Amino acid sequence: MLIPFSDEQLLASCVYCGAETESKDHVPSRVLLDRWPEPTVLPTVPACKRCNNGFSDDERYLACLIDCVVTGSTDPALLRRPKVARTLEARPVLRAEIEATREQVGDRIVFAVENDRVENVLLKLTKGHAAFELSEPQLGEPESLRFGPLETMTPEERTSFEQPQASSVWPEVGSRAMQRIVLPWRPDVSQWVTVQPGRYRYAAFLDPGVVVRVVLSEYLAGEASWP
């Protein structure tokens, strides 16, 4: 387990809005993960109560949407993730909202995406990882925020996404990212951190600004960057 010893003032307030911190927030939220196998340690960051509670509906929506897209259905009996199936059974309104965006296009089932809700979740995740991994809180809007299915990338785009170029800029002294670089028991130099295999992974690095990438359910890829 990596324990940061960078400047504590960098994480002395809510990493999302800068307000006084009142709680800890999991990044990613458990709704984006499966119950088993349970991650031994979940990244947590300081957050105010408003931000800690303010992303829940959109995170739930995104978790359910991804599983519905992957299976092509909102039927709980057909979904791959038991947690999502239970959520849609317990929340018929949410299921109806997602079902209303379902459409047959040729021989494919497609769903219309509420981009603002997806962007809201990705902004929360990437801000959280920037603070947790790099000790570089980013309170402002990113210079770039983009997302899409991994399967829609060209081979060149996928290679670039999966293998970020090493930067000449080193992370904050004492940050987790710095420890991953210099600790002798870390023989690999992969910038990807797997929170739960097949469900969630992220990479945070400097290039030379802050760049954070996330992959949800090995389906949705997202990236945010700050100068």
GROMACS .gro file of C-alpha atoms in nm:
model
  227
    1MET     CA    1   0.000   0.000   0.000
    2LEU     CA    2   0.138   0.342  -0.097
    3ILE     CA    3   0.101   0.616   0.163
    4PRO     CA    4   0.162   0.969   0.032
    5PHE     CA    5   0.381   1.211   0.223
    6SER     CA    6   0.350   1.509  -0.009
    7ASP     CA    7   0.232   1.852   0.104
    8GLU     CA    8  -0.081   1.788   0.313
    9GLN     CA    9  -0.211   2.136   0.228
   10LEU     CA   10  -0.266   2.015  -0.129
   11LEU     CA   11  -0.547   1.790  -0.005
   12ALA     CA   12  -0.678   2.001   0.281
   13SER     CA   13  -1.009   2.085   0.114
   14CYS     CA   14  -1.269   1.927  -0.114
   15VAL     CA   15  -1.088   1.811  -0.428
   16TYR     CA   16  -1.396   1.884  -0.641
   17CYS     CA   17  -1.489   2.240  -0.542
   18GLY     CA   18  -1.231   2.359  -0.287
   19ALA     CA   19  -1.481   2.397  -0.002
   20GLU     CA   20  -1.408   2.289   0.353
   21THR     CA   21  -1.373   1.913   0.367
   22GLU     CA   22  -1.631   1.723   0.569
   23SER     CA   23  -1.597   1.363   0.455
   24LYS     CA   24  -1.408   1.114   0.242
   25ASP     CA   25  -1.531   1.013  -0.102
   26HIS     CA   26  -1.453   0.688  -0.281
   27VAL     CA   27  -1.303   0.725  -0.629
   28PRO     CA   28  -1.448   0.527  -0.797
   29SER     CA   29  -1.782   0.492  -0.623
   30ARG     CA   30  -1.878   0.137  -0.528
   31VAL     CA   31  -2.171   0.149  -0.772
   32LEU     CA   32  -1.915   0.128  -1.054
   33LEU     CA   33  -1.761  -0.186  -0.902
   34ASP     CA   34  -1.879  -0.541  -0.839
   35ARG     CA   35  -1.931  -0.666  -0.487
   36TRP     CA   36  -1.695  -0.958  -0.545
   37PRO     CA   37  -1.403  -0.967  -0.553
   38GLU     CA   38  -1.406  -0.671  -0.315
   39PRO     CA   39  -1.110  -0.435  -0.370
   40THR     CA   40  -0.882  -0.445  -0.067
   41VAL     CA   41  -0.831  -0.068  -0.074
   42LEU     CA   42  -1.045   0.190  -0.250
   43PRO     CA   43  -0.896   0.531  -0.334
   44THR     CA   44  -1.052   0.802  -0.117
   45VAL     CA   45  -1.024   1.178  -0.135
   46PRO     CA   46  -1.143   1.463   0.089
   47ALA     CA   47  -1.479   1.606  -0.015
   48CYS     CA   48  -1.750   1.834   0.116
   49LYS     CA   49  -2.089   1.674   0.183
   50ARG     CA   50  -2.249   1.849  -0.113
   51CYS     CA   51  -2.001   1.704  -0.361
   52ASN     CA   52  -1.987   1.367  -0.186
   53ASN     CA   53  -2.361   1.325  -0.240
   54GLY     CA   54  -2.394   1.525  -0.560
   55PHE     CA   55  -2.271   1.264  -0.809
   56SER     CA   56  -2.465   0.960  -0.688
   57ASP     CA   57  -2.757   0.973  -0.933
   58ASP     CA   58  -2.532   1.022  -1.235
   59GLU     CA   59  -2.292   0.748  -1.122
   60ARG     CA   60  -2.585   0.509  -1.083
   61TYR     CA   61  -2.713   0.608  -1.427
   62LEU     CA   62  -2.373   0.549  -1.591
   63ALA     CA   63  -2.318   0.213  -1.421
   64CYS     CA   64  -2.658   0.092  -1.541
   65LEU     CA   65  -2.624   0.244  -1.888
   66ILE     CA   66  -2.293   0.069  -1.959
   67ASP     CA   67  -2.432  -0.273  -1.867
   68CYS     CA   68  -2.747  -0.212  -2.070
   69VAL     CA   69  -2.539  -0.108  -2.372
   70VAL     CA   70  -2.310  -0.411  -2.342
   71THR     CA   71  -2.605  -0.652  -2.322
   72GLY     CA   72  -2.839  -0.457  -2.551
   73SER     CA   73  -3.120  -0.472  -2.299
   74THR     CA   74  -3.261  -0.317  -1.982
   75ASP     CA   75  -3.409  -0.648  -1.871
   76PRO     CA   76  -3.251  -0.727  -1.531
   77ALA     CA   77  -3.257  -1.098  -1.614
   78LEU     CA   78  -3.027  -1.040  -1.911
   79LEU     CA   79  -2.775  -0.806  -1.752
   80ARG     CA   80  -2.424  -0.919  -1.668
   81ARG     CA   81  -2.378  -0.733  -1.342
   82PRO     CA   82  -2.600  -0.847  -1.052
   83LYS     CA   83  -2.559  -0.509  -0.884
   84VAL     CA   84  -2.698  -0.331  -1.190
   85ALA     CA   85  -2.982  -0.583  -1.223
   86ARG     CA   86  -3.083  -0.519  -0.862
   87THR     CA   87  -3.061  -0.145  -0.914
   88LEU     CA   88  -3.294  -0.147  -1.215
   89GLU     CA   89  -3.537  -0.380  -1.038
   90ALA     CA   90  -3.550  -0.142  -0.742
   91ARG     CA   91  -3.563   0.172  -0.959
   92PRO     CA   92  -3.821   0.123  -1.236
   93VAL     CA   93  -3.809   0.494  -1.321
   94LEU     CA   94  -3.438   0.472  -1.401
   95ARG     CA   95  -3.496   0.160  -1.607
   96ALA     CA   96  -3.774   0.336  -1.799
   97GLU     CA   97  -3.546   0.637  -1.863
   98ILE     CA   98  -3.275   0.418  -2.013
   99GLU     CA   99  -3.524   0.201  -2.204
  100ALA     CA  100  -3.672   0.514  -2.361
  101THR     CA  101  -3.335   0.582  -2.525
  102ARG     CA  102  -3.305   0.231  -2.669
  103GLU     CA  103  -3.336   0.200  -3.046
  104GLN     CA  104  -3.293  -0.066  -3.310
  105VAL     CA  105  -3.058   0.054  -3.586
  106GLY     CA  106  -3.018  -0.209  -3.852
  107ASP     CA  107  -2.906  -0.523  -3.675
  108ARG     CA  108  -2.777  -0.333  -3.372
  109ILE     CA  109  -2.929  -0.205  -3.050
  110VAL     CA  110  -2.811   0.145  -2.958
  111PHE     CA  111  -2.883   0.375  -2.666
  112ALA     CA  112  -2.886   0.753  -2.673
  113VAL     CA  113  -2.644   0.883  -2.412
  114GLU     CA  114  -2.704   1.175  -2.177
  115ASN     CA  115  -2.363   1.327  -2.237
  116ASP     CA  116  -2.385   1.583  -1.956
  117ARG     CA  117  -2.442   1.306  -1.699
  118VAL     CA  118  -2.153   1.098  -1.829
  119GLU     CA  119  -1.926   1.403  -1.833
  120ASN     CA  120  -2.027   1.486  -1.476
  121VAL     CA  121  -1.918   1.142  -1.356
  122LEU     CA  122  -1.596   1.145  -1.557
  123LEU     CA  123  -1.508   1.490  -1.423
  124LYS     CA  124  -1.557   1.363  -1.069
  125LEU     CA  125  -1.346   1.052  -1.131
  126THR     CA  126  -1.061   1.231  -1.306
  127LYS     CA  127  -1.045   1.510  -1.048
  128GLY     CA  128  -1.038   1.249  -0.774
  129HIS     CA  129  -0.755   1.053  -0.934
  130ALA     CA  130  -0.553   1.367  -1.002
  131ALA     CA  131  -0.566   1.447  -0.632
  132PHE     CA  132  -0.522   1.090  -0.505
  133GLU     CA  133  -0.248   0.974  -0.739
  134LEU     CA  134  -0.058   1.292  -0.824
  135SER     CA  135  -0.136   1.517  -0.524
  136GLU     CA  136  -0.244   1.769  -0.790
  137PRO     CA  137  -0.603   1.881  -0.713
  138GLN     CA  138  -0.774   2.034  -1.018
  139LEU     CA  139  -1.061   2.261  -0.917
  140GLY     CA  140  -1.113   2.422  -1.257
  141GLU     CA  141  -1.267   2.283  -1.571
  142PRO     CA  142  -1.036   2.061  -1.777
  143GLU     CA  143  -0.888   2.184  -2.101
  144SER     CA  144  -1.017   1.864  -2.261
  145LEU     CA  145  -1.272   1.604  -2.153
  146ARG     CA  146  -1.360   1.323  -2.390
  147PHE     CA  147  -1.505   0.974  -2.375
  148GLY     CA  148  -1.622   0.688  -2.594
  149PRO     CA  149  -1.624   0.308  -2.627
  150LEU     CA  150  -1.284   0.142  -2.647
  151GLU     CA  151  -1.408  -0.057  -2.945
  152THR     CA  152  -1.452   0.257  -3.154
  153MET     CA  153  -1.082   0.349  -3.133
  154THR     CA  154  -0.852   0.281  -3.424
  155PRO     CA  155  -0.557   0.048  -3.347
  156GLU     CA  156  -0.328   0.351  -3.333
  157GLU     CA  157  -0.560   0.538  -3.097
  158ARG     CA  158  -0.593   0.233  -2.872
  159THR     CA  159  -0.217   0.187  -2.853
  160SER     CA  160  -0.166   0.553  -2.767
  161PHE     CA  161  -0.439   0.540  -2.505
  162GLU     CA  162  -0.313   0.223  -2.339
  163GLN     CA  163   0.055   0.318  -2.344
  164PRO     CA  164   0.096   0.682  -2.239
  165GLN     CA  165   0.431   0.833  -2.328
  166ALA     CA  166   0.661   0.884  -2.032
  167SER     CA  167   0.687   1.249  -1.935
  168SER     CA  168   0.999   1.440  -1.842
  169VAL     CA  169   0.799   1.607  -1.562
  170TRP     CA  170   0.807   1.423  -1.232
  171PRO     CA  171   0.502   1.411  -1.001
  172GLU     CA  172   0.480   1.588  -0.666
  173VAL     CA  173   0.748   1.464  -0.425
  174GLY     CA  174   0.589   1.205  -0.197
  175SER     CA  175   0.283   1.150  -0.415
  176ARG     CA  176   0.170   0.800  -0.498
  177ALA     CA  177   0.271   0.849  -0.859
  178MET     CA  178   0.625   0.940  -0.753
  179GLN     CA  179   0.645   0.636  -0.526
  180ARG     CA  180   0.537   0.410  -0.811
  181ILE     CA  181   0.829   0.544  -1.014
  182VAL     CA  182   1.110   0.521  -0.758
  183LEU     CA  183   1.028   0.234  -0.521
  184PRO     CA  184   1.259  -0.062  -0.593
  185TRP     CA  185   0.986  -0.323  -0.543
  186ARG     CA  186   0.792  -0.180  -0.837
  187PRO     CA  187   0.965  -0.354  -1.130
  188ASP     CA  188   0.695  -0.252  -1.379
  189VAL     CA  189   0.648   0.103  -1.501
  190SER     CA  190   0.285   0.076  -1.607
  191GLN     CA  191   0.091   0.391  -1.530
  192TRP     CA  192  -0.238   0.199  -1.506
  193VAL     CA  193  -0.379   0.123  -1.163
  194THR     CA  194  -0.639  -0.155  -1.157
  195VAL     CA  195  -0.899  -0.102  -0.887
  196GLN     CA  196  -1.100  -0.410  -0.989
  197PRO     CA  197  -1.002  -0.635  -1.282
  198GLY     CA  198  -1.241  -0.606  -1.573
  199ARG     CA  199  -1.441  -0.336  -1.400
  200TYR     CA  200  -1.230  -0.026  -1.335
  201ARG     CA  201  -0.878   0.103  -1.397
  202TYR     CA  202  -0.717   0.445  -1.424
  203ALA     CA  203  -0.392   0.618  -1.516
  204ALA     CA  204  -0.281   0.960  -1.393
  205PHE     CA  205   0.033   1.127  -1.519
  206LEU     CA  206   0.195   1.457  -1.621
  207ASP     CA  207   0.237   1.530  -1.992
  208PRO     CA  208   0.340   1.802  -1.894
  209GLY     CA  209   0.001   1.905  -1.754
  210VAL     CA  210  -0.226   1.672  -1.557
  211VAL     CA  211  -0.378   1.388  -1.761
  212VAL     CA  212  -0.613   1.126  -1.619
  213ARG     CA  213  -0.758   0.830  -1.807
  214VAL     CA  214  -1.021   0.587  -1.686
  215VAL     CA  215  -1.172   0.266  -1.825
  216LEU     CA  216  -1.506   0.138  -1.697
  217SER     CA  217  -1.607  -0.225  -1.751
  218GLU     CA  218  -1.345  -0.251  -2.026
  219TYR     CA  219  -1.599  -0.069  -2.241
  220LEU     CA  220  -1.605   0.306  -2.177
  221ALA     CA  221  -1.282   0.502  -2.196
  222GLY     CA  222  -1.251   0.858  -2.070
  223GLU     CA  223  -0.976   1.118  -2.049
  224ALA     CA  224  -0.944   1.461  -1.894
  225SER     CA  225  -0.647   1.694  -1.917
  226TRP     CA  226  -0.551   2.020  -1.748
  227PRO     CA  227  -0.266   2.250  -1.862
   0.00000   0.00000   0.00000
